[in-house]
Coordinates of C-alpha atoms and ligand atoms in Angstrom, one line a residue:
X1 CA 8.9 -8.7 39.1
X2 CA 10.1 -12.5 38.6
X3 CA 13.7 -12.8 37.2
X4 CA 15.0 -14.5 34.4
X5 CA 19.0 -14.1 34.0
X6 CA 20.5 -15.7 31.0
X7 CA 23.5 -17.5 31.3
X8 CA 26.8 -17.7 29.1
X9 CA 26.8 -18.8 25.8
X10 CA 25.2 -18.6 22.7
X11 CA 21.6 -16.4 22.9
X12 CA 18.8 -16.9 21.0
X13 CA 16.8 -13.7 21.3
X14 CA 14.1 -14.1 23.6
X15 CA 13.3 -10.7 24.8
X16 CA 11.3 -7.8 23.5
X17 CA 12.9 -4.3 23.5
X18 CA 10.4 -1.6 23.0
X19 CA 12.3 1.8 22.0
X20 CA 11.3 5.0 20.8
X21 CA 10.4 8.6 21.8
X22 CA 8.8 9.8 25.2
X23 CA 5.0 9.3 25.2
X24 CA 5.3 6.5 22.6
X25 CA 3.9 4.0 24.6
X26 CA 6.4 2.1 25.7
X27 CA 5.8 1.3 29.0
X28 CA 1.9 1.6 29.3
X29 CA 1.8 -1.3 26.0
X30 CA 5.2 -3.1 27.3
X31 CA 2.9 -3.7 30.4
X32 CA -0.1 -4.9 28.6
X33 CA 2.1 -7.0 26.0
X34 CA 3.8 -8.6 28.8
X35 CA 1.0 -9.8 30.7
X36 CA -0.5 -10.8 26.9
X37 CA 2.6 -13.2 26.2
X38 CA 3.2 -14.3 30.0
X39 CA 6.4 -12.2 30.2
X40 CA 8.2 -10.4 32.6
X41 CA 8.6 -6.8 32.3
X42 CA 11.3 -4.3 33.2
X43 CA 12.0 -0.5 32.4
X44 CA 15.4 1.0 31.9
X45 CA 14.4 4.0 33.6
X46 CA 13.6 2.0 37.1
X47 CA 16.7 0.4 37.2
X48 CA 18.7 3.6 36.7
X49 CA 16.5 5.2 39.2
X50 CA 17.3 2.0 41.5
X51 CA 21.3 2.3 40.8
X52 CA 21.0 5.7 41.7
X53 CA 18.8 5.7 44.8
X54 CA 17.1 9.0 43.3
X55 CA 14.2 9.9 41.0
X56 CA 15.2 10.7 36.9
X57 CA 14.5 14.5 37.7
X58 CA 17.0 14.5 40.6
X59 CA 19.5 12.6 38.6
X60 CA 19.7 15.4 36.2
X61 CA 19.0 18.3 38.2
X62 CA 22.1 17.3 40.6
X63 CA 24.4 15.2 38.5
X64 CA 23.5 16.4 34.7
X65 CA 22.4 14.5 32.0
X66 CA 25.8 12.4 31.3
X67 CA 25.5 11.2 34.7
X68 CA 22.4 9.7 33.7
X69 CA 23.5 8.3 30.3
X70 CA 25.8 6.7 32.5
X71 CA 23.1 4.9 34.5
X72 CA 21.4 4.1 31.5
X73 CA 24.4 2.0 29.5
X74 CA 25.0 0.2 33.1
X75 CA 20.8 -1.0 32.6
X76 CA 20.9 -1.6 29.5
X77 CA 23.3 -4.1 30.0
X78 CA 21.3 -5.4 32.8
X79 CA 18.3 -5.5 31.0
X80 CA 19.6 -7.5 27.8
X81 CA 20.8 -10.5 30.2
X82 CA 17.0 -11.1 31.1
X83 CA 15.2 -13.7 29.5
X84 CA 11.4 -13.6 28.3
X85 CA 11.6 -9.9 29.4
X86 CA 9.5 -7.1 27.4
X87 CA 12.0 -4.0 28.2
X88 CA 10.8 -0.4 28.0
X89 CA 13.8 1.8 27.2
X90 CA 14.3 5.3 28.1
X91 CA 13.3 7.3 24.7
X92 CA 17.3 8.2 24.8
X93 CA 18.6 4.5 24.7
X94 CA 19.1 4.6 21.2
X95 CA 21.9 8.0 21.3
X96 CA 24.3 5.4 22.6
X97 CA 25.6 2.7 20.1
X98 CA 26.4 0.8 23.2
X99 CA 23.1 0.0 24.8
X100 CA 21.5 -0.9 21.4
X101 CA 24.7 -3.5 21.1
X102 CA 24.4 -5.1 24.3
X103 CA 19.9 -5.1 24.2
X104 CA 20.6 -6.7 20.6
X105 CA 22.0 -10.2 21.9
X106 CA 19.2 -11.1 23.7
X107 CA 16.3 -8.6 21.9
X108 CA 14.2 -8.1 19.2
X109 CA 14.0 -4.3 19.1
X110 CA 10.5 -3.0 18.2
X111 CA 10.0 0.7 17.7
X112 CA 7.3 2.7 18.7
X113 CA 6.4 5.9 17.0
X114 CA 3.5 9.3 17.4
X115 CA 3.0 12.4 16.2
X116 CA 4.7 15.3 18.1
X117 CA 1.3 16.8 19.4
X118 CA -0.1 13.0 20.7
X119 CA 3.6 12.8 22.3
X120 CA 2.8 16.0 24.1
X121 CA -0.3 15.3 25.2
X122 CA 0.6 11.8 26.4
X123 CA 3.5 13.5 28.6
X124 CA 1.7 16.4 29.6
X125 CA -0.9 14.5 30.8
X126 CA 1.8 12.4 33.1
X127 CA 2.9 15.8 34.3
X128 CA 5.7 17.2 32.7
X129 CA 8.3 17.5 35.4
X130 CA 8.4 13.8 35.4
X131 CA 10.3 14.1 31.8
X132 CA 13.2 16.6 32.8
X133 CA 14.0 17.5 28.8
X134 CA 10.2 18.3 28.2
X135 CA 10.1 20.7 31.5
X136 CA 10.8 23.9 29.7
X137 CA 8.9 26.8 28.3
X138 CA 8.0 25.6 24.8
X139 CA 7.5 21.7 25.1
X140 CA 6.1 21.4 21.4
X141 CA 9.3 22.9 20.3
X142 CA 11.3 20.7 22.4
X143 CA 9.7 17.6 21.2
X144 CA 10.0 18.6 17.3
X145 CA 13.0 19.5 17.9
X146 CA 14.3 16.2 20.1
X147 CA 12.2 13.8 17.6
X148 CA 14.2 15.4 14.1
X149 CA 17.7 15.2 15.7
X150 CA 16.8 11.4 16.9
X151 CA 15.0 10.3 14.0
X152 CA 18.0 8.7 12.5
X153 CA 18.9 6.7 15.1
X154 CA 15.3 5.9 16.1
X155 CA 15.1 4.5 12.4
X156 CA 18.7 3.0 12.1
X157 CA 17.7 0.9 15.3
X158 CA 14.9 -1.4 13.4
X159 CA 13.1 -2.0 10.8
X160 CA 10.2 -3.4 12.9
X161 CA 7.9 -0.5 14.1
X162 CA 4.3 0.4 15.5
X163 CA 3.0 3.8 14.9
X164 CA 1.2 4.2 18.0
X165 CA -0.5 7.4 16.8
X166 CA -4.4 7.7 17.5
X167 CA -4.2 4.4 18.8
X168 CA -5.6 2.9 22.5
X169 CA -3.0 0.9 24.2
X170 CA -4.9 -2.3 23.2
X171 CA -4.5 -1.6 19.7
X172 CA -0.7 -1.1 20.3
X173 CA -0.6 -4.2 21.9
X174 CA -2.4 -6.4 18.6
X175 CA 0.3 -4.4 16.4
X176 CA 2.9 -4.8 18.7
X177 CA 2.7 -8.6 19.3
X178 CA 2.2 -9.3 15.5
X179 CA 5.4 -7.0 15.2
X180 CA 7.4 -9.2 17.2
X181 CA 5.6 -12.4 16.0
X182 CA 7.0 -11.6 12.5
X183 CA 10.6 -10.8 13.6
X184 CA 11.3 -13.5 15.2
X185 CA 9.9 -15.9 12.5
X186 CA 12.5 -13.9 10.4
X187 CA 15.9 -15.6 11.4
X188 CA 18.7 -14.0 10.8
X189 CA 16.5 -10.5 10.1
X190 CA 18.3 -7.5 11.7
X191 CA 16.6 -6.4 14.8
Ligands
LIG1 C1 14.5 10.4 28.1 C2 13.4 9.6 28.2 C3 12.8 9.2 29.5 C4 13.9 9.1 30.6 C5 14.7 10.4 30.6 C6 15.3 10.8 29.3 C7 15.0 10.7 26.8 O1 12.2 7.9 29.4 O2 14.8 8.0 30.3 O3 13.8 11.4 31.1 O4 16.2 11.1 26.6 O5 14.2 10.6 25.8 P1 10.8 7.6 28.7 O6 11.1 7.5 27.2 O7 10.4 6.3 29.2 O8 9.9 8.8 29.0

């Protein structure tokens, strides 16, 4: 992964910040948009899992979920002093005012969305256990139930969004560039 670390100052906003819910795509497009636009790529989730010298399941199993919100305000801040950087964010970034703050001076935020039973079967099909908050009995449940306490803040993030549902990854990746395309012609628009 090549490095680009802004430096003081003013920032004109050069990175892409892909947020949403688990199994939106985020990481599988971010990859694809990034090699697209000759960008680097980075995920939230591997830089807490670097910090912490464990996997995300062990981070909650041993230290509990605040410990890992923890992790995940101390990347975001990371992550948002990259430059030319397509970010995947853990689906939880946006519970934290915080992280969207500090992704926000260097980020055009782009949300990606899906349908509760494609969100499913994307995870499941990853193996659940990977996703601690989906490893329980009734994962359908978990997700409709996750998805309508976060909608708010999913939507409140940005007003630039990609519903991902029923569409392959290289679809996303059309939608997802001409997403970002249009925010940033849009100075001054709120990302
Ligand atoms: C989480 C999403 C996961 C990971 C952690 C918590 C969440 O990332 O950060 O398991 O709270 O939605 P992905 O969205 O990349 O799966």
């Amino acid at each position: 992964m090549g490095g680009n670390v802004a430096g003081r100052g003013a920032r004109r906003r050069t990175n892409l910040a892909l947020i949403g819910f688990m199994g939106t795509g985020k990481s599988t497009v971010g990859r694809l948009v990034a090699k697209r636009l000759g960008m680097d790529f980075l995920e939230t989730d591997a830089l807490v899992e670097r910090e912490a010298g464990k996997t995300i399941p062990r981070i909650f199993s041993e230290d509990g979920e605040a410990a890992f919100r923890a992790f995940e305000e101390r990347a975001c801040r990371l992550a948002a002093r990259r430059e030319g950087t397509v970010i995947s964010c853990g689906g939880g970034v946006v519970l934290n005012p915080v992280n969207l703050e500090a992704l926000r001076t260097s980020s055009i935020l782009v949300l990606l969305e899906a349908t509760p039973r494609e969100i499913l079967e994307r995870t499941l099909g990853e193996g659940k256990e990977k996703r601690p908050l989906l490893d329980v009995d009734d994962p359908l449940r978990a997700v409709e139930d996750l998805l309508e306490y976060r909608r708010p803040f999913y939507e409140a993030a940005t007003p630039h969004r990609v519903d991902t549902t029923g569409l392959d990854p290289h679809a996303c990746v059309e939608q997802v560039i001409a997403a970002f395309k249009r925010a940033l012609s849009e100075t001054g628009a709120p990302c």
